[in-house]
Amino acid sequence: MVESFIPVRYLKPHYSTKMCKAHYRYICQFYEKSMFEDICNELSVPVQFLLSDDNWVSNEFVYDYFAKLKEKTGDANVWENIGVFTLTAEAMNPLEYYLIKSMPTYANLWMVASIKDKLNQITGTKLEVRRPGHFEFSTYLRGADVPHAGVCDNTIGILKSLQLLHDLDKIEVSHPKCIHSGGDVCRFVITYSALGYWKKVIAGSAIYF
């Protein structure tokens, strides 16, 4: 089995590898495919292991993996930039992209919060506020393990990517509380204007009536 060649410390089921395809495609588009391969080789984790949706890696692996990404790209904001890329047509297969793009903004905000909860065992997610143009959720520690600070940056990037996905008039993402800055939870506050989006939806619907 492939797992037998991977360092044991990397195999605890803390994070799903489902999002690694977006990381891979980001590196292939803005850097070189070999960069991702080099990172995997240096960490003794096969490329195909990370590109499979069915595998899990440890919190320790994420720390080492994030450190390698920053080192190789030379980009201090690489986690947020990958997040912004995650919901683009270049990062997803066509069917996934079409389905997500067809969903209204508030549904995608809830989807981001829900998927974040399901794809990791380090933090849980709690919905705080949901109303038109305003959405807030918090993540809390499930145990003693603390996620890499880049996970917060990546989440912010994914949330910001909704502006391009839905052609929003604007979106603002703030992170007023963070466990890496002494907070008891990480809180994400999103305010947005989707007036232009809904005008297009209504105009498109009018064609059929």
Tab-separated table of C-alpha atoms in Angstrom:
chain	number	residue	atom	x	y	z
A	1	MET	CA	0.000	0.000	0.000
A	2	VAL	CA	1.116	3.569	-0.737
A	3	GLU	CA	0.553	4.528	2.904
A	4	SER	CA	3.326	2.193	4.028
A	5	PHE	CA	5.915	4.505	2.446
A	6	ILE	CA	4.543	7.699	4.016
A	7	PRO	CA	5.902	8.857	7.403
A	8	VAL	CA	3.507	7.621	10.095
A	9	ARG	CA	3.312	11.093	11.653
A	10	TYR	CA	1.650	12.323	8.444
A	11	LEU	CA	-1.147	9.747	8.391
A	12	LYS	CA	-3.369	10.864	11.260
A	13	PRO	CA	-6.829	11.685	9.828
A	14	HIS	CA	-6.932	15.407	10.538
A	15	TYR	CA	-7.403	16.921	7.053
A	16	SER	CA	-8.954	15.526	3.899
A	17	THR	CA	-6.797	15.686	0.764
A	18	LYS	CA	-9.851	16.732	-1.282
A	19	MET	CA	-8.644	20.356	-1.631
A	20	CYS	CA	-5.140	19.414	-2.786
A	21	LYS	CA	-6.189	19.298	-6.434
A	22	ALA	CA	-6.805	23.043	-6.291
A	23	HIS	CA	-3.321	23.539	-4.799
A	24	TYR	CA	-1.818	21.414	-7.571
A	25	ARG	CA	-3.642	23.295	-10.339
A	26	TYR	CA	-2.669	26.635	-8.816
A	27	ILE	CA	1.011	25.676	-8.844
A	28	CYS	CA	0.758	24.294	-12.398
A	29	GLN	CA	-0.845	27.533	-13.618
A	30	PHE	CA	1.390	30.068	-11.888
A	31	TYR	CA	4.622	28.153	-11.360
A	32	GLU	CA	5.799	24.737	-12.598
A	33	LYS	CA	4.256	21.295	-12.175
A	34	SER	CA	7.620	20.071	-10.918
A	35	MET	CA	7.305	22.365	-7.871
A	36	PHE	CA	4.400	20.328	-6.507
A	37	GLU	CA	6.245	17.108	-7.299
A	38	ASP	CA	9.349	18.372	-5.492
A	39	ILE	CA	7.308	19.252	-2.397
A	40	CYS	CA	5.774	15.772	-2.351
A	41	ASN	CA	9.152	14.103	-2.802
A	42	GLU	CA	10.764	16.140	-0.034
A	43	LEU	CA	7.926	15.218	2.333
A	44	SER	CA	7.968	11.552	1.224
A	45	VAL	CA	4.295	11.682	0.214
A	46	PRO	CA	3.347	10.481	-3.302
A	47	VAL	CA	1.700	13.036	-5.593
A	48	GLN	CA	-1.222	10.714	-6.325
A	49	PHE	CA	-1.865	10.250	-2.614
A	50	LEU	CA	-2.499	13.995	-2.243
A	51	LEU	CA	-4.505	14.225	-5.456
A	52	SER	CA	-6.942	11.537	-4.326
A	53	ASP	CA	-10.159	12.759	-2.675
A	54	ASP	CA	-10.281	9.778	-0.336
A	55	ASN	CA	-7.143	10.269	1.752
A	56	TRP	CA	-6.403	12.108	4.978
A	57	VAL	CA	-3.252	13.717	6.364
A	58	SER	CA	-2.190	14.925	9.796
A	59	ASN	CA	-2.016	18.421	11.205
A	60	GLU	CA	1.764	17.983	11.340
A	61	PHE	CA	1.814	17.282	7.614
A	62	VAL	CA	-0.153	20.478	6.934
A	63	TYR	CA	2.411	22.523	8.875
A	64	ASP	CA	5.293	21.009	6.901
A	65	TYR	CA	3.412	21.180	3.585
A	66	PHE	CA	2.494	24.840	4.082
A	67	ALA	CA	6.105	25.642	4.974
A	68	LYS	CA	7.283	24.010	1.740
A	69	LEU	CA	4.703	25.886	-0.335
A	70	LYS	CA	5.815	29.213	1.088
A	71	GLU	CA	9.490	28.333	0.650
A	72	LYS	CA	9.127	27.152	-2.963
A	73	THR	CA	6.834	29.955	-4.176
A	74	GLY	CA	8.499	32.747	-2.205
A	75	ASP	CA	5.001	34.141	-1.681
A	76	ALA	CA	4.095	35.124	1.892
A	77	ASN	CA	0.415	35.258	0.861
A	78	VAL	CA	0.341	31.932	-0.970
A	79	TRP	CA	-2.371	30.436	1.288
A	80	GLU	CA	-4.822	33.259	0.590
A	81	ASN	CA	-3.923	33.323	-3.107
A	82	ILE	CA	-4.605	29.588	-3.413
A	83	GLY	CA	-7.924	30.201	-1.661
A	84	VAL	CA	-8.899	32.880	-4.195
A	85	PHE	CA	-8.065	30.407	-6.973
A	86	THR	CA	-9.999	27.482	-5.448
A	87	LEU	CA	-13.472	28.340	-6.825
A	88	THR	CA	-12.363	29.320	-10.338
A	89	ALA	CA	-13.059	27.403	-13.548
A	90	GLU	CA	-9.335	26.604	-13.775
A	91	ALA	CA	-9.331	24.878	-10.381
A	92	MET	CA	-12.487	22.786	-10.733
A	93	ASN	CA	-13.945	20.319	-13.163
A	94	PRO	CA	-16.629	21.869	-15.439
A	95	LEU	CA	-19.595	20.195	-13.734
A	96	GLU	CA	-18.539	21.274	-10.231
A	97	TYR	CA	-17.906	24.802	-11.437
A	98	TYR	CA	-21.292	25.043	-13.171
A	99	LEU	CA	-23.149	23.743	-10.118
A	100	ILE	CA	-21.403	26.121	-7.723
A	101	LYS	CA	-21.758	29.107	-10.030
A	102	SER	CA	-25.496	28.433	-10.371
A	103	MET	CA	-25.965	28.605	-6.593
A	104	PRO	CA	-26.772	32.002	-4.996
A	105	THR	CA	-24.061	33.692	-2.932
A	106	TYR	CA	-25.613	32.966	0.465
A	107	ALA	CA	-25.803	29.256	-0.396
A	108	ASN	CA	-22.136	29.192	-1.367
A	109	LEU	CA	-21.178	30.966	1.845
A	110	TRP	CA	-22.940	28.267	3.814
A	111	MET	CA	-21.307	25.644	1.594
A	112	VAL	CA	-17.818	27.011	2.362
A	113	ALA	CA	-18.522	26.927	6.107
A	114	SER	CA	-20.038	23.423	5.921
A	115	ILE	CA	-17.254	21.940	3.790
A	116	LYS	CA	-14.641	23.455	6.087
A	117	ASP	CA	-16.309	21.584	8.944
A	118	LYS	CA	-16.508	18.258	7.091
A	119	LEU	CA	-13.011	18.200	5.578
A	120	ASN	CA	-11.062	18.524	8.812
A	121	GLN	CA	-11.072	17.089	12.313
A	122	ILE	CA	-9.083	19.894	13.960
A	123	THR	CA	-11.810	22.546	14.037
A	124	GLY	CA	-15.583	22.613	14.042
A	125	THR	CA	-17.804	25.292	12.501
A	126	LYS	CA	-20.680	27.267	13.989
A	127	LEU	CA	-23.017	29.561	12.043
A	128	GLU	CA	-23.332	32.896	13.848
A	129	VAL	CA	-25.265	35.314	11.606
A	130	ARG	CA	-27.049	34.864	8.295
A	131	ARG	CA	-29.044	37.594	6.597
A	132	PRO	CA	-29.094	39.203	3.127
A	133	GLY	CA	-25.678	40.700	2.403
A	134	HIS	CA	-24.199	39.553	5.716
A	135	PHE	CA	-22.831	36.201	6.868
A	136	GLU	CA	-20.754	35.219	9.897
A	137	PHE	CA	-19.390	31.927	11.136
A	138	SER	CA	-16.850	30.789	13.707
A	139	THR	CA	-14.482	27.851	13.892
A	140	TYR	CA	-13.492	26.349	17.222
A	141	LEU	CA	-10.908	23.798	18.296
A	142	ARG	CA	-12.175	20.241	18.645
A	143	GLY	CA	-9.182	19.263	20.791
A	144	ALA	CA	-5.649	20.281	21.701
A	145	ASP	CA	-4.310	20.512	18.137
A	146	VAL	CA	-4.129	24.019	16.649
A	147	PRO	CA	-4.316	24.500	12.865
A	148	HIS	CA	-1.650	26.325	10.880
A	149	ALA	CA	-2.368	30.063	10.567
A	150	GLY	CA	-2.363	29.576	6.803
A	151	VAL	CA	-5.664	27.715	7.125
A	152	CYS	CA	-7.285	31.012	8.161
A	153	ASP	CA	-5.673	32.844	5.234
A	154	ASN	CA	-6.844	30.133	2.851
A	155	THR	CA	-10.410	30.426	4.165
A	156	ILE	CA	-10.343	34.204	3.659
A	157	GLY	CA	-9.154	33.682	0.085
A	158	ILE	CA	-11.932	31.193	-0.696
A	159	LEU	CA	-14.524	33.609	0.680
A	160	LYS	CA	-13.114	36.476	-1.397
A	161	SER	CA	-13.252	34.308	-4.524
A	162	LEU	CA	-17.056	34.530	-4.432
A	163	GLN	CA	-16.848	38.077	-5.818
A	164	LEU	CA	-15.525	36.823	-9.152
A	165	LEU	CA	-17.644	33.658	-9.112
A	166	HIS	CA	-20.895	35.631	-8.781
A	167	ASP	CA	-19.789	38.947	-10.280
A	168	LEU	CA	-20.674	40.651	-6.991
A	169	ASP	CA	-20.661	44.426	-6.706
A	170	LYS	CA	-18.386	44.032	-3.698
A	171	ILE	CA	-17.423	41.642	-0.939
A	172	GLU	CA	-15.554	42.366	2.278
A	173	VAL	CA	-14.099	39.608	4.448
A	174	SER	CA	-12.817	40.362	7.941
A	175	HIS	CA	-11.331	38.074	10.569
A	176	PRO	CA	-11.871	39.961	13.852
A	177	LYS	CA	-11.106	37.021	16.138
A	178	CYS	CA	-8.424	34.396	15.596
A	179	ILE	CA	-7.094	31.602	17.782
A	180	HIS	CA	-3.607	32.515	16.581
A	181	SER	CA	-4.004	35.976	18.116
A	182	GLY	CA	-5.373	34.908	21.478
A	183	GLY	CA	-9.015	34.433	20.507
A	184	ASP	CA	-11.066	31.487	21.744
A	185	VAL	CA	-12.424	30.980	18.212
A	186	CYS	CA	-11.751	32.143	14.664
A	187	ARG	CA	-14.571	34.365	13.436
A	188	PHE	CA	-15.146	35.246	9.803
A	189	VAL	CA	-17.426	38.159	8.870
A	190	ILE	CA	-18.543	38.554	5.270
A	191	THR	CA	-20.519	41.498	3.904
A	192	TYR	CA	-21.407	41.693	0.251
A	193	SER	CA	-23.617	43.350	-2.347
A	194	ALA	CA	-25.185	41.086	-4.976
A	195	LEU	CA	-27.529	43.619	-6.593
A	196	GLY	CA	-25.873	43.298	-10.006
A	197	TYR	CA	-25.984	39.505	-9.777
A	198	TRP	CA	-29.716	39.432	-9.073
A	199	LYS	CA	-30.424	41.941	-11.847
A	200	LYS	CA	-28.751	39.544	-14.297
A	201	VAL	CA	-30.714	36.589	-12.901
A	202	ILE	CA	-34.012	38.470	-13.229
A	203	ALA	CA	-33.131	39.704	-16.720
A	204	GLY	CA	-32.227	36.174	-17.776
A	205	SER	CA	-35.472	34.783	-16.367
A	206	ALA	CA	-37.511	37.422	-18.189
A	207	ILE	CA	-36.434	35.922	-21.532
A	208	TYR	CA	-38.604	32.873	-20.843
A	209	PHE	CA	-41.747	34.826	-19.971
